[in-house]
mmCIF file of C-alpha atoms and ligand atoms in Angstrom:
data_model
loop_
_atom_site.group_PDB
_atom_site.id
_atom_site.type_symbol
_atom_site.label_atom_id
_atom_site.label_comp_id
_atom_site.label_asym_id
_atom_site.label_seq_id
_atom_site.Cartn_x
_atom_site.Cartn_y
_atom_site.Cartn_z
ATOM 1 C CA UNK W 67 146.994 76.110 193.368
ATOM 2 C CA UNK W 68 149.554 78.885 193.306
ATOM 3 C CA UNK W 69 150.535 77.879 196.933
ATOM 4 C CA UNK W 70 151.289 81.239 197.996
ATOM 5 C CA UNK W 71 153.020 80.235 201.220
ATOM 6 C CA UNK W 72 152.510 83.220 204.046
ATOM 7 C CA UNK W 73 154.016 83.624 207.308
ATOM 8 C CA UNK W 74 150.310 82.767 208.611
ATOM 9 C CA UNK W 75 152.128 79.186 207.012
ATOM 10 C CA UNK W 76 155.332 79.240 208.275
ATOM 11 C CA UNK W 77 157.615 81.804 209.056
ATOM 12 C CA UNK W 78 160.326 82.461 206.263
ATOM 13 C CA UNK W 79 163.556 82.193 208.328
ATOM 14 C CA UNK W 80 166.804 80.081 207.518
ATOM 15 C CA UNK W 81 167.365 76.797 209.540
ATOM 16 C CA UNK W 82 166.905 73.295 209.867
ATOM 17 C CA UNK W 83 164.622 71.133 208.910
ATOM 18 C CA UNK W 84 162.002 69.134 211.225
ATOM 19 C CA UNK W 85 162.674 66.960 213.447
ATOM 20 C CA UNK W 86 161.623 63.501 212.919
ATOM 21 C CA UNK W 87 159.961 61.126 215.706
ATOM 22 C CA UNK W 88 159.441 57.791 216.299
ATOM 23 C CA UNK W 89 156.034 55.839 214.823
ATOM 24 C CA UNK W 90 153.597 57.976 216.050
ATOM 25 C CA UNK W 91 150.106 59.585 214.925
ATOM 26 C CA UNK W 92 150.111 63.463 215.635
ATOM 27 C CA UNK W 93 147.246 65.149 214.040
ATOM 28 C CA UNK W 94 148.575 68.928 212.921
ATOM 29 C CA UNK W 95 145.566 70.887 212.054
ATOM 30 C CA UNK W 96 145.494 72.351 208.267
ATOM 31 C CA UNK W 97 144.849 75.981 207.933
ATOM 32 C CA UNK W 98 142.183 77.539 205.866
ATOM 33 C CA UNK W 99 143.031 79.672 203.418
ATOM 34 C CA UNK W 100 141.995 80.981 200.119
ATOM 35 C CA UNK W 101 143.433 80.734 196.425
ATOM 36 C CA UNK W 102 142.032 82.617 193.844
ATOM 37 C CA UNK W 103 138.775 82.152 195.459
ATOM 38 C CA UNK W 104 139.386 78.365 195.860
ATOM 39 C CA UNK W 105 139.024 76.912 199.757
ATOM 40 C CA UNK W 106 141.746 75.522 200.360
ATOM 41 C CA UNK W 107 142.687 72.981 203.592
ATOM 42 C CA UNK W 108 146.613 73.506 204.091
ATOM 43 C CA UNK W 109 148.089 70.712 205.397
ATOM 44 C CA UNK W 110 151.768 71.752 204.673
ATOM 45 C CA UNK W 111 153.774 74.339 206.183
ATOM 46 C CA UNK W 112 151.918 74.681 209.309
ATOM 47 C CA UNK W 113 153.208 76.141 212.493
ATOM 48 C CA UNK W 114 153.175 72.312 213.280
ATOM 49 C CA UNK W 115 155.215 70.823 210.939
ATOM 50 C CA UNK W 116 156.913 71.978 208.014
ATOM 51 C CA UNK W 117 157.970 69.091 206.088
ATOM 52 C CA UNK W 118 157.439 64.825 205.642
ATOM 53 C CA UNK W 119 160.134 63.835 203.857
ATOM 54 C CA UNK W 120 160.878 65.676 200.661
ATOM 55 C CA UNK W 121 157.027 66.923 200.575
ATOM 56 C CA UNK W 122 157.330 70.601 201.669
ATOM 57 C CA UNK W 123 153.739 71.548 200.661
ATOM 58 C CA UNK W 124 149.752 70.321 200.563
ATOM 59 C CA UNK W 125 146.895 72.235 200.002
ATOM 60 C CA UNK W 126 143.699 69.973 199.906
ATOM 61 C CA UNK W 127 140.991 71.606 197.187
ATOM 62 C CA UNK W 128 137.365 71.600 197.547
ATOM 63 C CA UNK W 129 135.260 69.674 196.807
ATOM 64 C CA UNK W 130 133.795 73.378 195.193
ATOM 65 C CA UNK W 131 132.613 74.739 192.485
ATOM 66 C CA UNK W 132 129.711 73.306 190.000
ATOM 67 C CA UNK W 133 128.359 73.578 186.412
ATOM 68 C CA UNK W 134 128.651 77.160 184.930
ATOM 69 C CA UNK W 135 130.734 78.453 187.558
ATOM 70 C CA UNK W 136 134.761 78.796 186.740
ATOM 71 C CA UNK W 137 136.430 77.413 190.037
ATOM 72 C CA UNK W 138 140.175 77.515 189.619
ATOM 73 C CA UNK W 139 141.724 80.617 187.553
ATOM 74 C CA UNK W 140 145.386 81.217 188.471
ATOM 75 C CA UNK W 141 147.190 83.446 186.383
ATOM 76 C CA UNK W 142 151.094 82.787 185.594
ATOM 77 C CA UNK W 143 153.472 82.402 188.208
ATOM 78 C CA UNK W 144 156.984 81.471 188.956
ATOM 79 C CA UNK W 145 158.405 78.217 190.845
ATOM 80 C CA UNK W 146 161.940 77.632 192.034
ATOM 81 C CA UNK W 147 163.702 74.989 193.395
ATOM 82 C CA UNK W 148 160.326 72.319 193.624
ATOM 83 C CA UNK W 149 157.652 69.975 192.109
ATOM 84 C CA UNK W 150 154.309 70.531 191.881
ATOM 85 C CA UNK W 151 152.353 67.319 192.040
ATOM 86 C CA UNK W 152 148.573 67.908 190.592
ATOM 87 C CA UNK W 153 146.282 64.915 191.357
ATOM 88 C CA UNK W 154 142.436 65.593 191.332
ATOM 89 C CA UNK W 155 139.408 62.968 192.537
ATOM 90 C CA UNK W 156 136.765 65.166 190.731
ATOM 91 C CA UNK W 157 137.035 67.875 188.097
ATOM 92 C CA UNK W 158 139.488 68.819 185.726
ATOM 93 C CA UNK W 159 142.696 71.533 185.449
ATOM 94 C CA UNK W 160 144.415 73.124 182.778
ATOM 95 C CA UNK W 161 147.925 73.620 182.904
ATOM 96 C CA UNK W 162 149.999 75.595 180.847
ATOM 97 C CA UNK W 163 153.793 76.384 181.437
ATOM 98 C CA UNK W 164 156.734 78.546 179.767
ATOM 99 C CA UNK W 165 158.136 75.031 178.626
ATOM 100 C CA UNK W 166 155.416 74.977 176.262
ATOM 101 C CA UNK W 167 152.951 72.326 177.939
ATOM 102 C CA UNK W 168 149.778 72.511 177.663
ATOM 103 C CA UNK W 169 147.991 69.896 179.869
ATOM 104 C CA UNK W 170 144.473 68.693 180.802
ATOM 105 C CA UNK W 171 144.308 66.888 184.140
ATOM 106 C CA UNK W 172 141.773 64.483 185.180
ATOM 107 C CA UNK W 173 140.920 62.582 188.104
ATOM 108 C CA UNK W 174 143.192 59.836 188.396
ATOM 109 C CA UNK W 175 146.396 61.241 186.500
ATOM 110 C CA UNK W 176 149.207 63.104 187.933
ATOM 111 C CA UNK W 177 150.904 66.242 186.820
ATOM 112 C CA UNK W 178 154.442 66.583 187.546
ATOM 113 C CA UNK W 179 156.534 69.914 187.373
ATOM 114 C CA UNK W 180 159.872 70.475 187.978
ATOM 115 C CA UNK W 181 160.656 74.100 188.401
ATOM 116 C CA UNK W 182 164.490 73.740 188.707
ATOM 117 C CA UNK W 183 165.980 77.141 189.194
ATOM 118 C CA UNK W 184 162.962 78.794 187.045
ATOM 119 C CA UNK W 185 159.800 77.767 185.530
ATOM 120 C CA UNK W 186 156.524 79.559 185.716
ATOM 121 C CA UNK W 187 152.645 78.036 184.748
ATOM 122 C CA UNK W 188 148.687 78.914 185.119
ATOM 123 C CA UNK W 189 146.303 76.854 186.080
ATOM 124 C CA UNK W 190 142.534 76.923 185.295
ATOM 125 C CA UNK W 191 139.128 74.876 185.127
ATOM 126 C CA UNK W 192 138.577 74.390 181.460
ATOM 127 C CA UNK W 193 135.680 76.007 179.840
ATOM 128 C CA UNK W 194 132.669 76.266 179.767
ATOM 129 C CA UNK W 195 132.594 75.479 184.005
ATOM 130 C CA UNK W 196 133.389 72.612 185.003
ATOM 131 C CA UNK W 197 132.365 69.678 187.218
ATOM 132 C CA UNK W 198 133.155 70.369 190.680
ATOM 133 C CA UNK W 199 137.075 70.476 191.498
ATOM 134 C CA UNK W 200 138.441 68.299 194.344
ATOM 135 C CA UNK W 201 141.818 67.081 194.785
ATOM 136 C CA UNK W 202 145.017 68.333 195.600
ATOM 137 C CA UNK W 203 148.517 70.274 194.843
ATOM 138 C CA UNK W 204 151.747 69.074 196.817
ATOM 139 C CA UNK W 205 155.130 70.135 196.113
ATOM 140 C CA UNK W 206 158.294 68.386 196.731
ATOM 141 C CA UNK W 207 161.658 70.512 197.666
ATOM 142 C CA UNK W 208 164.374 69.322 195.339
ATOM 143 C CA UNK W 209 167.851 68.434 196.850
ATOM 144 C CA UNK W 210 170.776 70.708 196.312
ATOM 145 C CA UNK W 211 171.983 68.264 193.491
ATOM 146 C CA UNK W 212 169.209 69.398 191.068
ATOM 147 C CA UNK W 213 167.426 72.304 192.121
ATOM 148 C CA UNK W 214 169.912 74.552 190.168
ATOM 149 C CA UNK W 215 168.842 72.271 187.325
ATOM 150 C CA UNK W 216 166.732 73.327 184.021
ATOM 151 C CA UNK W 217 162.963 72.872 184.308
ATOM 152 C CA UNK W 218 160.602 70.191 183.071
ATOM 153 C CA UNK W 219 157.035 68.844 182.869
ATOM 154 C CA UNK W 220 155.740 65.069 183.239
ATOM 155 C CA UNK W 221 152.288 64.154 182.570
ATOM 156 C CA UNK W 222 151.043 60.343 183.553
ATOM 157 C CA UNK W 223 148.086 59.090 182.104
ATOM 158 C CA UNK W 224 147.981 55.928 184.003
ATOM 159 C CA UNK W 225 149.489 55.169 187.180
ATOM 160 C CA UNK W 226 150.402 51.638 188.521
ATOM 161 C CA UNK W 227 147.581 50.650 191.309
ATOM 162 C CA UNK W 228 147.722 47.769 193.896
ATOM 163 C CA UNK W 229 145.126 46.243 195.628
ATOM 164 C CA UNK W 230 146.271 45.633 199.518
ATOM 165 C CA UNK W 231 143.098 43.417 200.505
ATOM 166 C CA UNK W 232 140.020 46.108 200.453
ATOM 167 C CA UNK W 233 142.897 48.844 199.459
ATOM 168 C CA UNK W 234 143.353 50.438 196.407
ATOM 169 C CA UNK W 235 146.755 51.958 196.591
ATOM 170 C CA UNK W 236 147.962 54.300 193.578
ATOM 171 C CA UNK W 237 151.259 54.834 193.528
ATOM 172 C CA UNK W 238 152.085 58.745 192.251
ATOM 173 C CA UNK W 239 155.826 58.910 193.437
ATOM 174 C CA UNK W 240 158.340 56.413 194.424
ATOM 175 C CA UNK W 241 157.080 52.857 194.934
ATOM 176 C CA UNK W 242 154.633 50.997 197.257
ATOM 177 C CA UNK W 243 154.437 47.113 197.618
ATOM 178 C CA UNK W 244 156.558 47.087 195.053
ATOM 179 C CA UNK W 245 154.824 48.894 192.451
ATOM 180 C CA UNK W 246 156.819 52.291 191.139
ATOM 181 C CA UNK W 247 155.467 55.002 189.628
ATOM 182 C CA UNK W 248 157.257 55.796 186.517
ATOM 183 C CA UNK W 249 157.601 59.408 187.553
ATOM 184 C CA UNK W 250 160.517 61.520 187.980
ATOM 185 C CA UNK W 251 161.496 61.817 192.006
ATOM 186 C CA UNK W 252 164.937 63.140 192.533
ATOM 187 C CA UNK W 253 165.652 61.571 196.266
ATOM 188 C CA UNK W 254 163.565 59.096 197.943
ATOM 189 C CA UNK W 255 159.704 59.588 198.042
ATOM 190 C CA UNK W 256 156.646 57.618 198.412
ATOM 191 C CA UNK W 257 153.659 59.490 197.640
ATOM 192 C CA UNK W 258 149.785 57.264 197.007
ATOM 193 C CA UNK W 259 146.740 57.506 196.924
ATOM 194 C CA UNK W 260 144.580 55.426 199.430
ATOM 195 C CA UNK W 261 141.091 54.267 198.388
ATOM 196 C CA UNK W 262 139.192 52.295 201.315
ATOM 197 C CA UNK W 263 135.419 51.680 201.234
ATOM 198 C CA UNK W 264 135.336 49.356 204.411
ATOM 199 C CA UNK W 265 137.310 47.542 206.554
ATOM 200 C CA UNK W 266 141.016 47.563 207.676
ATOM 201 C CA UNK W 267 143.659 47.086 205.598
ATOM 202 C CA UNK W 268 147.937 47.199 205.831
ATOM 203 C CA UNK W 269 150.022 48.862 203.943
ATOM 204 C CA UNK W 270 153.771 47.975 203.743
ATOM 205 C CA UNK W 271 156.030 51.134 204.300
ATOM 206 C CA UNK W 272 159.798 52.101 204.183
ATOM 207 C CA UNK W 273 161.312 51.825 207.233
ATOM 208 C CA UNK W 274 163.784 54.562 207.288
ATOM 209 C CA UNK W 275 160.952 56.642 205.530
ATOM 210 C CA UNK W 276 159.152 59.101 207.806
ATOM 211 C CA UNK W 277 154.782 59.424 206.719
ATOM 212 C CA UNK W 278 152.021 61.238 206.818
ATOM 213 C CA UNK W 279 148.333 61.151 205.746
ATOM 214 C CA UNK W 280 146.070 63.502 204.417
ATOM 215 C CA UNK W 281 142.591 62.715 204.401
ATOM 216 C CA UNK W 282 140.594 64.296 200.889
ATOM 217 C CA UNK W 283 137.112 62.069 201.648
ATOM 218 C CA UNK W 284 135.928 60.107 204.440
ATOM 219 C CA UNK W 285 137.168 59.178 207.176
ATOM 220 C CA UNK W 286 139.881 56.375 208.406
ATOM 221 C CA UNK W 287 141.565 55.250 211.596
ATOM 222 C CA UNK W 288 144.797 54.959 212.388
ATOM 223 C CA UNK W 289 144.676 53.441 216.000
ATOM 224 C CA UNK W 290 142.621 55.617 218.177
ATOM 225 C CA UNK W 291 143.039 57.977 215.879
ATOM 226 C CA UNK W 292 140.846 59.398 213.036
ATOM 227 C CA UNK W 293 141.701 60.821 210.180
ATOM 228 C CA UNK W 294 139.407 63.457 208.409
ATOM 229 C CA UNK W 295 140.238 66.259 205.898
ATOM 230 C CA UNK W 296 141.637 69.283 207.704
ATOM 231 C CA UNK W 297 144.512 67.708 209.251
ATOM 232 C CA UNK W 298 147.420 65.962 208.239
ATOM 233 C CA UNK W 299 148.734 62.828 210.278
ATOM 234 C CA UNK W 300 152.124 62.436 211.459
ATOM 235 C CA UNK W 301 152.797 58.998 211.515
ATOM 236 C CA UNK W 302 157.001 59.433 212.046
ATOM 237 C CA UNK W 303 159.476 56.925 211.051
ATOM 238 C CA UNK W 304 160.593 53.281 211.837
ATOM 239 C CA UNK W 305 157.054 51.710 210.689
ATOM 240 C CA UNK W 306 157.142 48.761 208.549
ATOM 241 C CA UNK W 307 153.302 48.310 208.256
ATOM 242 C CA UNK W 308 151.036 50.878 208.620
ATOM 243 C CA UNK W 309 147.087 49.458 209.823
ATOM 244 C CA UNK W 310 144.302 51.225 208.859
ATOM 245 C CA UNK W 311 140.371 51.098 209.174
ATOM 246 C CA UNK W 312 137.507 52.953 207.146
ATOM 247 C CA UNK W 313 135.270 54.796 209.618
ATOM 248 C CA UNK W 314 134.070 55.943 206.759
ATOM 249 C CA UNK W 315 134.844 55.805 202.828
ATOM 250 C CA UNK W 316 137.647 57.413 202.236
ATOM 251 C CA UNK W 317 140.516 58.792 200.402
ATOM 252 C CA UNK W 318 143.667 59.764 201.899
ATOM 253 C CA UNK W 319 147.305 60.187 200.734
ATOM 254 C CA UNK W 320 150.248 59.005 202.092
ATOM 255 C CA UNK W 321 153.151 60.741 201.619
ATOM 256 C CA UNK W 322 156.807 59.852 203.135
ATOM 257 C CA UNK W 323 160.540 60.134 202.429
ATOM 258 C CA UNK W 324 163.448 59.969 204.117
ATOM 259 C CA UNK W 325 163.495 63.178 206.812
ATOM 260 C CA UNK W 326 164.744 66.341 204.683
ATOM 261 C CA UNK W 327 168.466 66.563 205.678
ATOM 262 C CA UNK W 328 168.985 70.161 203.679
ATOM 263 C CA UNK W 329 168.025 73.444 205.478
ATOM 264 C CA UNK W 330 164.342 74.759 203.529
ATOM 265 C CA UNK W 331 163.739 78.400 203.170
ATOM 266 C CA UNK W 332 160.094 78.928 201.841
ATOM 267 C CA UNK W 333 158.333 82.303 200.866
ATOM 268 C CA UNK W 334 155.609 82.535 198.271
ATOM 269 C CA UNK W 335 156.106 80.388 195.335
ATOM 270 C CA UNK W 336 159.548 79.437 195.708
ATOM 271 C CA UNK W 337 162.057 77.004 198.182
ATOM 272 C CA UNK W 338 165.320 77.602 198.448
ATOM 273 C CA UNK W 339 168.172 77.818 201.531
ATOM 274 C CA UNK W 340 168.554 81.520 201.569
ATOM 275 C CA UNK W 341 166.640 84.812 201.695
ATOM 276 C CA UNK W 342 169.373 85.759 199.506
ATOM 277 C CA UNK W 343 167.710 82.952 197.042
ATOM 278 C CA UNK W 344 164.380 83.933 197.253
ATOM 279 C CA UNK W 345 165.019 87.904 197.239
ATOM 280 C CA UNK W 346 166.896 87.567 193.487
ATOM 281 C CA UNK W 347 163.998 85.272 192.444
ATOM 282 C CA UNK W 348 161.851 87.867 193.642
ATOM 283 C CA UNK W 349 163.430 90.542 191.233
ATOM 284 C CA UNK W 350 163.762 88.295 188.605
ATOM 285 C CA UNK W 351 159.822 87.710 188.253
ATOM 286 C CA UNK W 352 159.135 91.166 188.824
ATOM 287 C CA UNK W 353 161.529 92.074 185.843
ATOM 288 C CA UNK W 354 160.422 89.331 183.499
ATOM 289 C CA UNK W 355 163.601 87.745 183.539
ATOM 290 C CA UNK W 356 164.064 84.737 181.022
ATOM 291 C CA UNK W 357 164.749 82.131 184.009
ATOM 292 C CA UNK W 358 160.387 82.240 184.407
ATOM 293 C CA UNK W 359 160.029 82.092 180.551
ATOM 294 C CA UNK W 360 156.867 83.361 179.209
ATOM 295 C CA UNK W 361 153.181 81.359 179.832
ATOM 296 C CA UNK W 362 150.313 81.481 177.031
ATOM 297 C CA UNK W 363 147.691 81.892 179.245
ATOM 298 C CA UNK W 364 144.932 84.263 178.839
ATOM 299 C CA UNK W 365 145.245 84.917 182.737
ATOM 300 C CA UNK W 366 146.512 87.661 184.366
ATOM 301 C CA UNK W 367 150.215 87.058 185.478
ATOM 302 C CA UNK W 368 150.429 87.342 189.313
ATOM 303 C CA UNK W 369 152.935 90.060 191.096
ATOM 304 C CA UNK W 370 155.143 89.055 193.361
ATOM 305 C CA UNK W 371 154.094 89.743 197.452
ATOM 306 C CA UNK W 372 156.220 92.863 199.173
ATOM 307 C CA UNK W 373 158.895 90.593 201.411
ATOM 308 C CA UNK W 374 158.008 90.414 204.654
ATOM 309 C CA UNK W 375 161.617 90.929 206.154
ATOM 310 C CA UNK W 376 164.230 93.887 205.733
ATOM 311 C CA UNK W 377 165.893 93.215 202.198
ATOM 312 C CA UNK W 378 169.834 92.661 202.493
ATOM 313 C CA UNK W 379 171.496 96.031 202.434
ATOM 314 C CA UNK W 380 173.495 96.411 198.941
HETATM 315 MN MN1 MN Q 581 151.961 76.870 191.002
#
């Protein structure tokens, strides 16, 4: 859950932000990839898209692992200028941070960081093994008005949940059918879980929002279209209701926000506007520079990648 973003993601070069579209579903194929010996689905960057509203990055976890068998060990390492948004359907995670926190997540709760201009955690399945880990790691870019801001950590116990007919909708960012989640979101952001055994169901959305779904179980249509895990759905903007149908049970999360109006530079663990940015945040975690603080984790911190462009002459 690092979310080491590569250039196999997206390619780390300075401009604009996605275009958004009209109500639509585009499927954009996830790419497999590997963290710390966790399969990952990536559903954000792809080639395909880059962003859905504020929500810059999803990497869909598992289901893997089992009894006796450590599944998620990820050693310290630095954030700037994002979220992370931890919310698991099976398992458990350990996060610790260089605020101090020192969190156990379970299915159902949500895990909120704000790395600001510098924060740095670990994240591991608690001992002794546990049950098998499934769920998922998103991160939200934060606007220019607080990304140069100081870090901080949110956990959330309980989250408000609305039934839509069959649907059980929990609401981790932002608000849906007007129930808000009580956690920080520094523009405007809907992000839920969607629980539906059978049937159809509709879900009210924010016009001027553009969404997206990720499947995590299951299967659901929107449309023609289904909806399984390794793809993310690109639903666009202008929708007021959004219909859906179980093909099979599933969970999927919807995630939307107004499109991203700031240019997003992304490389490795960190979002900012400018390789500039990323190339002093670089040094900074190399040197063990007080912005990343220091994590009490028994994990090995993790080095920085080599950049993958020329550095800026001196
Ligand atoms: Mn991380």
């Amino acid at each position: 859950m690092s979310g080491p973003v590569t250039t196999a993601d997206a390619e780390p070069t300075e401009g604009r932000a996605d275009d958004a579209a009209g109500p639509t579903v585009t499927l954009v194929p996830s790419r497999s990839s590997d963290v710390a010996g966790t399969a990952v689905r990536r559903a954000l960057p792809t080639r395909g898209r880059r962003t859905v509203g504020p929500w810059c990055f999803v990497d869909h976890l598992g289901p893997a692992g089992g009894p006796g068998r450590p599944d998620l060990q990820i050693g310290p390492h630095p954030h700037i200028g994002l979220q992370t948004v931890t919310w698991l359907l099976d398992g458990a995670v350990l996060h610790r941070d260089s605020l101090g926190s020192e969190q156990l997540i379970r299915p159902g709760q949500l895990n909120l960081m704000t790395a600001g201009q510098g924060v740095s955690h670990a994240e591991e399945s608690p001992p002794p093994g546990g049950r098998s880990l499934h769920g998922a790691q998103l991160w939200v870019a934060q606007p220019e008005t607080t990304r140069h801001g100081e870090p901080a950590f949110e956990h959330h116990a309980e989250l408000p949940v609305v039934e839509l007919g069959g649907l059980v909708a929990t609401v981790l960012l932002g608000e849906l059918a007007a129930a808000r989640s009580p956690a920080r979101a520094d523009t405007p952001i809907v992000g839920a879980d969607l629980a539906l055994a059978s049937g159809s169901a509709a879900v009210p959305l924010e016009s001027a929002f553009e969404h997206a779904l990720v499947a995590l179980d299951g299967a659901l249509a929107v449309g023609d279209e289904v909806v399984r895990p390794g793809a993310l759905a690109y639903l666009g903007e202008g929708r007021e209701s959004l219909d859906l149908r179980a093909v099979e049970p599933c969970r999927a999360l919807l995630l939307g926000g107004p499109p991203f109006g700031e240019q997003l530079l992304m490389w490795w663990n960190f979002v900012a506007r400018t390789r500039e940015e990323i190339a002093r945040a670089r040094a900074d975690w190399e040197a063990g520079h007080e912005r990343f603080g220091e994590v009490g984790s028994p994990l090995a911190r993790i080095p920085a990648p080599q950049p993958t462009w020329r550095p800026a002459s001196a």
